[in-house]
Amino acid sequence: MKRFIQLIKKSIKKMPLLYMILAAWGVLSAVALFTGRVSDDLYTTPAFAKALTRDVADETDFAEYAAAEGDAAVQEIPEEPGGSVAEASGEEQANSGESFAGPVDEVIDDVTDELTQEPSDEEPTEEPAEEPADELTGESAEGQNEGISEEQNAPSADAEVVAVGNVVYESYTPSDVTSRYYSDPGLIPLTTEYDYIQEDYSYFDDALVIGDSRMVGLRDYSMMKDHAVFAVMTGLTVYNALTENIVKDPETGKEVNAEYLLKNYTYGKVYICVGINELGIGNTSYFADHFGEILSVIRSYQPDAIIFIQSIMAVSARKSESDDVFNNININDKNAAIAQFADGEHIFYLNINEFFTDQCYTPHSGALLTELTTDQVHVYGRYYARWAEVLLSYGV
């Protein structure tokens, strides 16, 4: 150590004054960088920023989270854990599109015309297009109806029933909201009118289910998994519902997408449930247009299949009232639009909300019952058995 110090002293004596000044400046700069700036930079790195930011994936299916995190095998809605999101054009539409403000049937006029035509032999062109990770519980189906009463399911006495096309709505006084994503339609779409019959689980033997984290729950926590084919993923959206490789080919075991299954296999029923992840991507008209395109593809490959559009399930009142985008007015606006695709013959709209919400018809109408959820977006695992039973009550 002494020799080292002596060496430094000798070097300093021989070093020109300019070099000494430069060396001193360098040492002081290094000290200042280390003590003053390094710590700040450290906390702005992606790793620390992510660690210090609340992970919305732990709460619900959000498209914006998916867009930021990218495609993770399934964003979960959280996105499931990692889900792919809409194509860039969707985000551009979100920034420039106007909210859906006209009559609900205006949104889907063009697509409805296409759906009412007989399917052609020409194969559709595949157009590529994310809840936060599901907090589903593994509770048993025992007590699955607990917390759901007939009183809660009953429509409001003040609601007026109106018909628009093939869809029946209950009307309410809309709230005055301003959003580029939605408007309050003042209409709640009801299940398509039909003489439904009660079925058993074998009814799902020829069914294909396409959907987001809510359908992941249906697959994992109900007996439907023993009968139907599930092309589901946390974070799935209307923009990638048919193109994500999330299901195995029954014959080869290779991972394929829903469109592949539709093209190569025959199904008697197709259940579709998406929309929660798209609440912050484009406006209602944009969402409905893409939803209609999916229905067109399904009809082209499966002209004899019955398509069941499941309503986007509401979120809790607490979640709805605290979020300008992921709220029940936005959800209801989307539901009012996609319900218009139902024709009562090939396509049916099922109002799942009537079994899981308070059906209060307030500005945040039909909020998910708090006793049925822990994350404000998904129901407890045991209630997915109830969901499956609801679907069985709508046999066509």
Coordinates of C-alpha atoms in Angstrom, one line a residue:
M1 CA 0.0 0.0 0.0
K2 CA 2.9 2.4 0.9
R3 CA 4.5 1.7 -2.5
F4 CA 1.2 2.4 -4.2
I5 CA 0.9 5.8 -2.5
Q6 CA 4.6 6.6 -3.3
L7 CA 3.9 5.8 -6.9
I8 CA 0.9 8.1 -7.0
K9 CA 3.0 10.9 -5.4
K10 CA 5.8 10.5 -8.0
S11 CA 3.2 10.5 -10.9
I12 CA 1.7 13.7 -9.6
K13 CA 5.1 15.4 -9.4
K14 CA 5.8 14.5 -13.0
M15 CA 2.3 15.2 -14.2
P16 CA 1.8 18.6 -16.0
L17 CA -0.6 21.0 -14.3
L18 CA -3.2 20.6 -17.1
Y19 CA -3.4 16.9 -16.6
M20 CA -3.8 17.3 -12.9
I21 CA -6.8 19.7 -13.4
L22 CA -8.4 17.2 -15.9
A23 CA -7.9 14.3 -13.5
A24 CA -9.4 16.2 -10.6
W25 CA -12.4 17.2 -12.7
G26 CA -12.9 13.6 -13.7
V27 CA -12.9 12.4 -10.1
L28 CA -15.3 15.0 -9.0
S29 CA -17.7 14.3 -11.9
A30 CA -17.7 10.6 -11.1
V31 CA -18.5 11.3 -7.5
A32 CA -21.3 13.6 -8.4
L33 CA -22.8 11.1 -10.9
F34 CA -22.6 8.3 -8.3
T35 CA -24.1 10.2 -5.4
G36 CA -26.5 12.4 -7.1
R37 CA -27.9 11.0 -10.3
V38 CA -27.3 7.2 -10.3
S39 CA -30.0 6.6 -7.7
D40 CA -32.6 8.6 -9.7
D41 CA -31.8 6.8 -12.9
L42 CA -32.0 3.4 -11.1
Y43 CA -35.6 4.0 -10.2
T44 CA -36.5 5.0 -13.7
T45 CA -35.3 1.8 -15.3
P46 CA -38.1 -0.5 -16.8
A47 CA -37.5 -3.1 -14.1
F48 CA -37.9 -0.8 -11.2
A49 CA -40.7 1.1 -12.8
K50 CA -42.6 -2.1 -13.3
A51 CA -42.0 -3.2 -9.7
L52 CA -43.2 0.1 -8.3
T53 CA -46.4 0.2 -10.5
R54 CA -49.5 -1.6 -9.4
D55 CA -50.1 -4.6 -11.7
V56 CA -53.6 -4.2 -13.1
A57 CA -53.3 -7.7 -14.4
D58 CA -54.2 -9.0 -11.0
E59 CA -57.6 -7.4 -11.1
T60 CA -59.2 -7.7 -14.5
D61 CA -59.3 -8.1 -18.3
F62 CA -58.0 -4.8 -19.6
A63 CA -57.0 -4.1 -23.2
E64 CA -54.9 -1.1 -22.4
Y65 CA -52.8 -3.2 -20.1
A66 CA -52.4 -5.8 -22.8
A67 CA -51.4 -3.1 -25.3
A68 CA -48.7 -1.9 -22.9
E69 CA -47.4 -5.4 -21.9
G70 CA -47.7 -7.1 -25.2
D71 CA -48.8 -10.6 -26.0
A72 CA -47.9 -13.1 -23.3
A73 CA -49.6 -16.3 -24.1
V74 CA -52.6 -14.8 -22.5
Q75 CA -52.7 -11.5 -21.0
E76 CA -54.9 -11.4 -18.4
I77 CA -57.1 -9.4 -19.0
P78 CA -54.4 -9.4 -17.6
E79 CA -54.3 -10.0 -20.4
E80 CA -54.5 -12.4 -19.5
P81 CA -51.6 -13.4 -18.6
G82 CA -50.4 -11.9 -21.5
G83 CA -52.7 -11.4 -24.3
S84 CA -52.4 -10.0 -27.7
V85 CA -54.4 -6.9 -28.5
A86 CA -56.0 -5.2 -31.3
E87 CA -54.1 -4.1 -34.3
A88 CA -52.7 -0.6 -34.4
S89 CA -55.6 0.7 -36.4
G90 CA -57.8 0.0 -33.4
E91 CA -55.8 2.3 -31.2
E92 CA -55.9 5.0 -33.9
Q93 CA -59.6 4.7 -34.0
A94 CA -59.7 5.0 -30.2
N95 CA -57.9 8.3 -30.4
S96 CA -60.0 9.7 -33.2
G97 CA -63.3 7.9 -33.2
E98 CA -66.5 9.4 -32.0
S99 CA -68.6 7.6 -29.4
F100 CA -71.6 5.6 -30.5
A101 CA -74.5 8.0 -30.0
G102 CA -77.2 7.0 -32.6
P103 CA -79.8 4.2 -32.4
V104 CA -78.2 0.9 -31.6
D105 CA -79.2 -0.7 -34.9
E106 CA -77.3 1.9 -36.9
V107 CA -74.0 0.5 -35.8
I108 CA -74.5 -2.8 -37.6
D109 CA -76.6 -2.1 -40.6
D110 CA -73.9 -3.1 -43.2
V111 CA -72.8 -6.2 -41.3
T112 CA -76.4 -7.4 -40.7
D113 CA -77.0 -7.3 -44.4
E114 CA -74.0 -9.6 -44.9
L115 CA -75.1 -12.0 -42.1
T116 CA -78.6 -12.4 -43.5
Q117 CA -77.2 -13.6 -46.8
E118 CA -76.7 -17.3 -47.4
P119 CA -73.0 -18.3 -46.7
S120 CA -70.9 -18.7 -49.8
D121 CA -68.3 -21.4 -50.5
E122 CA -65.6 -18.8 -50.7
E123 CA -63.3 -18.9 -47.7
P124 CA -63.0 -15.7 -45.8
T125 CA -59.7 -13.9 -45.6
E126 CA -58.1 -14.2 -42.2
E127 CA -57.4 -10.8 -40.7
P128 CA -55.0 -10.6 -37.7
A129 CA -56.1 -8.5 -35.3
E130 CA -56.1 -9.1 -24.2
E131 CA -57.7 -9.2 -17.6
P132 CA -55.7 -9.0 -15.8
A133 CA -54.8 -12.4 -14.7
D134 CA -57.7 -14.2 -13.4
E135 CA -58.2 -14.3 -9.7
L136 CA -60.6 -17.3 -10.0
T137 CA -61.0 -19.4 -7.0
G138 CA -61.2 -23.2 -6.9
E139 CA -64.2 -23.4 -4.6
S140 CA -66.6 -26.3 -5.3
A141 CA -69.9 -25.9 -7.1
E142 CA -71.7 -26.6 -3.9
G143 CA -73.7 -23.6 -2.9
Q144 CA -73.3 -22.2 -6.4
N145 CA -76.6 -20.3 -6.3
E146 CA -75.8 -18.7 -3.0
G147 CA -76.0 -14.9 -3.2
I148 CA -78.3 -15.0 -6.3
S149 CA -82.0 -14.4 -5.5
E150 CA -85.0 -14.2 -7.7
E151 CA -85.6 -10.8 -6.3
Q152 CA -82.3 -9.6 -7.6
N153 CA -83.0 -11.0 -11.0
A154 CA -86.3 -9.3 -11.3
P155 CA -86.5 -6.4 -13.8
S156 CA -87.2 -2.9 -12.5
A157 CA -90.8 -2.0 -12.3
D158 CA -90.1 1.3 -13.8
A159 CA -88.4 -0.1 -16.9
E160 CA -90.2 0.1 -20.2
V161 CA -90.0 -2.8 -22.7
V162 CA -89.3 -1.8 -26.2
A163 CA -88.5 -3.7 -29.4
V164 CA -85.8 -2.8 -31.9
G165 CA -85.7 -5.3 -34.8
N166 CA -85.4 -8.8 -33.4
V167 CA -84.2 -7.5 -30.0
V168 CA -86.2 -6.6 -27.0
Y169 CA -84.8 -3.9 -24.6
E170 CA -85.7 -2.5 -21.3
S171 CA -85.3 1.3 -21.5
Y172 CA -84.2 3.7 -18.8
T173 CA -83.3 7.4 -18.6
P174 CA -79.7 7.6 -20.0
S175 CA -77.1 9.5 -18.1
D176 CA -75.3 12.5 -19.7
V177 CA -71.8 11.1 -20.3
T178 CA -69.1 12.3 -22.6
S179 CA -66.5 9.7 -23.7
R180 CA -64.8 8.9 -27.0
Y181 CA -65.4 5.3 -26.3
Y182 CA -69.1 5.1 -25.6
S183 CA -72.4 6.9 -24.8
D184 CA -75.3 5.8 -22.6
P185 CA -77.8 4.0 -24.9
G186 CA -80.7 4.1 -22.4
L187 CA -81.5 0.5 -23.4
I188 CA -80.6 -2.8 -21.8
P189 CA -80.8 -5.7 -24.3
L190 CA -82.7 -8.8 -23.1
T191 CA -82.2 -12.4 -24.1
T192 CA -83.5 -13.0 -27.6
E193 CA -87.1 -14.2 -27.4
Y194 CA -87.5 -17.9 -28.3
D195 CA -89.2 -21.0 -26.9
Y196 CA -86.0 -22.3 -25.3
I197 CA -85.8 -25.8 -23.8
Q198 CA -83.8 -27.1 -20.8
E199 CA -80.9 -29.3 -21.9
D200 CA -78.3 -31.5 -20.1
Y201 CA -74.5 -31.3 -20.5
S202 CA -74.5 -33.6 -23.6
Y203 CA -75.9 -30.5 -25.4
F204 CA -72.3 -29.1 -25.3
D205 CA -70.8 -32.1 -27.1
D206 CA -70.8 -30.3 -30.4
A207 CA -70.1 -26.8 -29.1
L208 CA -67.2 -24.5 -29.6
V209 CA -66.6 -21.7 -27.0
I210 CA -64.6 -18.6 -28.0
G211 CA -63.8 -16.1 -25.3
D212 CA -61.7 -14.2 -22.8
S213 CA -60.9 -14.7 -19.1
R214 CA -64.6 -15.2 -18.2
M215 CA -64.7 -18.2 -20.5
V216 CA -61.4 -19.4 -19.1
G217 CA -63.2 -19.5 -15.8
L218 CA -66.1 -21.4 -17.4
R219 CA -63.7 -24.0 -18.8
D220 CA -61.7 -24.4 -15.6
Y221 CA -64.6 -24.4 -13.1
S222 CA -67.6 -26.1 -14.7
M223 CA -68.4 -29.4 -16.3
M224 CA -68.5 -27.9 -19.7
K225 CA -64.8 -28.6 -20.1
D226 CA -65.8 -32.3 -20.4
H227 CA -68.0 -31.7 -23.4
A228 CA -67.3 -28.5 -25.3
V229 CA -64.1 -27.3 -27.1
F230 CA -62.7 -24.1 -25.7
A231 CA -60.7 -21.6 -27.7
V232 CA -60.3 -19.2 -24.8
M233 CA -57.5 -17.0 -23.5
T234 CA -57.1 -14.3 -20.8
G235 CA -57.0 -11.0 -22.6
L236 CA -58.6 -12.3 -25.8
T237 CA -60.4 -9.6 -27.8
V238 CA -62.8 -9.3 -30.7
Y239 CA -59.7 -8.3 -32.8
N240 CA -57.8 -11.6 -32.3
A241 CA -60.5 -14.0 -31.2
L242 CA -60.1 -16.1 -34.4
T243 CA -56.4 -15.8 -35.0
E244 CA -54.7 -16.6 -31.7
N245 CA -53.2 -20.1 -31.5
I246 CA -54.8 -21.0 -28.2
V247 CA -56.4 -24.4 -28.7
K248 CA -55.2 -27.8 -29.7
D249 CA -56.3 -29.6 -32.8
P250 CA -58.3 -32.6 -31.5
E251 CA -56.6 -34.9 -34.0
T252 CA -52.9 -33.7 -34.2
G253 CA -52.5 -32.0 -30.8
K254 CA -51.0 -29.0 -32.6
E255 CA -51.8 -25.6 -31.3
V256 CA -54.2 -23.9 -33.7
N257 CA -56.7 -21.0 -33.7
A258 CA -60.4 -20.8 -33.6
E259 CA -60.7 -20.1 -37.3
Y260 CA -58.8 -23.3 -38.1
L261 CA -61.3 -25.3 -36.0
L262 CA -64.2 -23.7 -37.7
K263 CA -62.8 -24.5 -41.1
N264 CA -61.9 -28.1 -40.4
Y265 CA -64.5 -29.4 -38.0
T266 CA -68.2 -29.2 -37.7
Y267 CA -70.0 -27.6 -34.7
G268 CA -73.7 -27.5 -33.8
K269 CA -73.2 -24.4 -31.5
V270 CA -70.7 -21.6 -31.1
Y271 CA -70.7 -19.6 -27.9
I272 CA -68.8 -16.3 -28.0
C273 CA -68.0 -14.0 -25.1
V274 CA -65.6 -11.1 -25.6
G275 CA -65.7 -7.4 -24.9
I276 CA -64.3 -6.6 -21.5
N277 CA -60.8 -6.1 -22.9
E278 CA -62.0 -3.9 -25.7
L279 CA -63.6 -1.2 -23.6
G280 CA -60.7 1.1 -24.1
I281 CA -60.0 0.3 -27.7
G282 CA -62.0 2.2 -30.3
N283 CA -65.6 3.3 -29.8
T284 CA -68.7 1.2 -29.7
S285 CA -69.3 1.4 -33.5
Y286 CA -65.7 0.2 -34.1
F287 CA -66.2 -2.7 -31.7
A288 CA -69.5 -3.7 -33.2
D289 CA -68.1 -3.7 -36.7
H290 CA -65.4 -6.1 -35.8
F291 CA -67.8 -8.3 -33.8
G292 CA -70.0 -8.5 -36.9
E293 CA -67.0 -9.6 -38.9
I294 CA -66.4 -12.5 -36.5
L295 CA -70.0 -13.6 -36.9
S296 CA -69.6 -13.5 -40.7
V297 CA -66.6 -15.8 -40.6
I298 CA -68.3 -18.2 -38.2
R299 CA -71.4 -18.3 -40.5
S300 CA -69.3 -18.9 -43.6
Y301 CA -67.6 -21.9 -42.1
Q302 CA -70.5 -23.2 -40.0
P303 CA -73.7 -22.3 -41.8
D304 CA -75.8 -24.8 -39.8
A305 CA -74.4 -23.9 -36.4
I306 CA -76.4 -21.9 -33.8
I307 CA -74.4 -18.9 -32.6
F308 CA -74.9 -17.7 -29.0
I309 CA -73.7 -14.2 -28.3
Q310 CA -73.2 -13.9 -24.5
S311 CA -73.5 -10.5 -23.0
I312 CA -70.4 -8.8 -21.7
M313 CA -70.7 -9.3 -17.9
A314 CA -70.9 -6.2 -15.8
V315 CA -68.3 -5.2 -13.3
S316 CA -69.1 -4.3 -9.7
A317 CA -70.5 -0.9 -8.8
R318 CA -67.3 0.0 -7.0
K319 CA -65.3 -0.7 -10.1
S320 CA -67.8 0.9 -12.4
E321 CA -68.1 4.1 -10.4
S322 CA -64.3 4.6 -10.1
D323 CA -63.3 4.1 -13.8
D324 CA -64.1 6.3 -16.8
V325 CA -63.5 3.5 -19.2
F326 CA -64.1 0.1 -17.5
N327 CA -67.6 0.8 -16.3
N328 CA -71.1 -0.5 -16.8
I329 CA -72.3 2.2 -19.0
N330 CA -69.6 1.4 -21.5
I331 CA -70.3 -2.3 -21.1
N332 CA -74.0 -1.8 -21.7
D333 CA -73.4 0.3 -24.8
K334 CA -71.4 -2.5 -26.3
N335 CA -74.1 -5.1 -25.3
A336 CA -76.8 -2.9 -26.8
A337 CA -74.9 -2.9 -30.1
I338 CA -73.9 -6.5 -30.4
A339 CA -77.4 -7.7 -29.4
Q340 CA -78.6 -6.3 -32.7
F341 CA -76.9 -9.2 -34.5
A342 CA -79.4 -11.7 -33.1
D343 CA -82.0 -12.9 -35.6
G344 CA -83.8 -15.5 -33.4
E345 CA -82.9 -18.2 -35.9
H346 CA -79.2 -18.6 -36.4
I347 CA -77.9 -16.1 -33.9
F348 CA -79.2 -15.6 -30.3
Y349 CA -78.2 -13.0 -27.7
L350 CA -78.1 -14.2 -24.1
N351 CA -78.3 -11.7 -21.3
I352 CA -76.0 -13.4 -18.8
N353 CA -76.1 -10.3 -16.6
E354 CA -79.6 -11.0 -15.3
F355 CA -78.2 -13.9 -13.3
F356 CA -75.2 -12.2 -11.8
T357 CA -76.1 -8.5 -11.3
D358 CA -78.4 -6.4 -9.2
Q359 CA -80.4 -5.3 -12.2
C360 CA -81.0 -1.9 -10.7
Y361 CA -81.1 0.0 -14.0
T362 CA -79.3 3.0 -12.7
P363 CA -76.7 5.0 -14.7
H364 CA -74.4 2.1 -13.7
S365 CA -77.1 -0.4 -14.5
G366 CA -76.8 -4.1 -13.6
A367 CA -73.7 -4.0 -11.4
L368 CA -72.0 -7.4 -10.6
L369 CA -73.1 -8.4 -7.2
T370 CA -70.3 -7.8 -4.7
E371 CA -70.8 -11.1 -2.9
L372 CA -70.1 -13.0 -6.2
T373 CA -66.7 -11.4 -6.9
T374 CA -63.3 -10.7 -5.3
D375 CA -61.6 -8.7 -8.0
Q376 CA -64.7 -6.7 -9.1
V377 CA -64.6 -8.2 -12.6
H378 CA -64.8 -12.0 -12.3
V379 CA -67.1 -14.3 -10.3
Y380 CA -65.8 -16.8 -7.8
G381 CA -65.0 -20.1 -9.3
R382 CA -68.0 -21.9 -7.9
Y383 CA -70.4 -19.5 -9.8
Y384 CA -69.1 -20.7 -13.2
A385 CA -71.0 -23.9 -12.6
R386 CA -74.1 -21.7 -12.3
W387 CA -73.1 -20.0 -15.6
A388 CA -73.0 -23.3 -17.4
E389 CA -76.4 -24.2 -16.0
V390 CA -77.7 -20.9 -17.3
L391 CA -76.5 -21.7 -20.8
L392 CA -78.2 -25.1 -20.6
S393 CA -81.5 -23.4 -19.9
Y394 CA -81.3 -21.8 -23.4
G395 CA -81.4 -24.9 -25.6
V396 CA -82.4 -24.3 -29.2

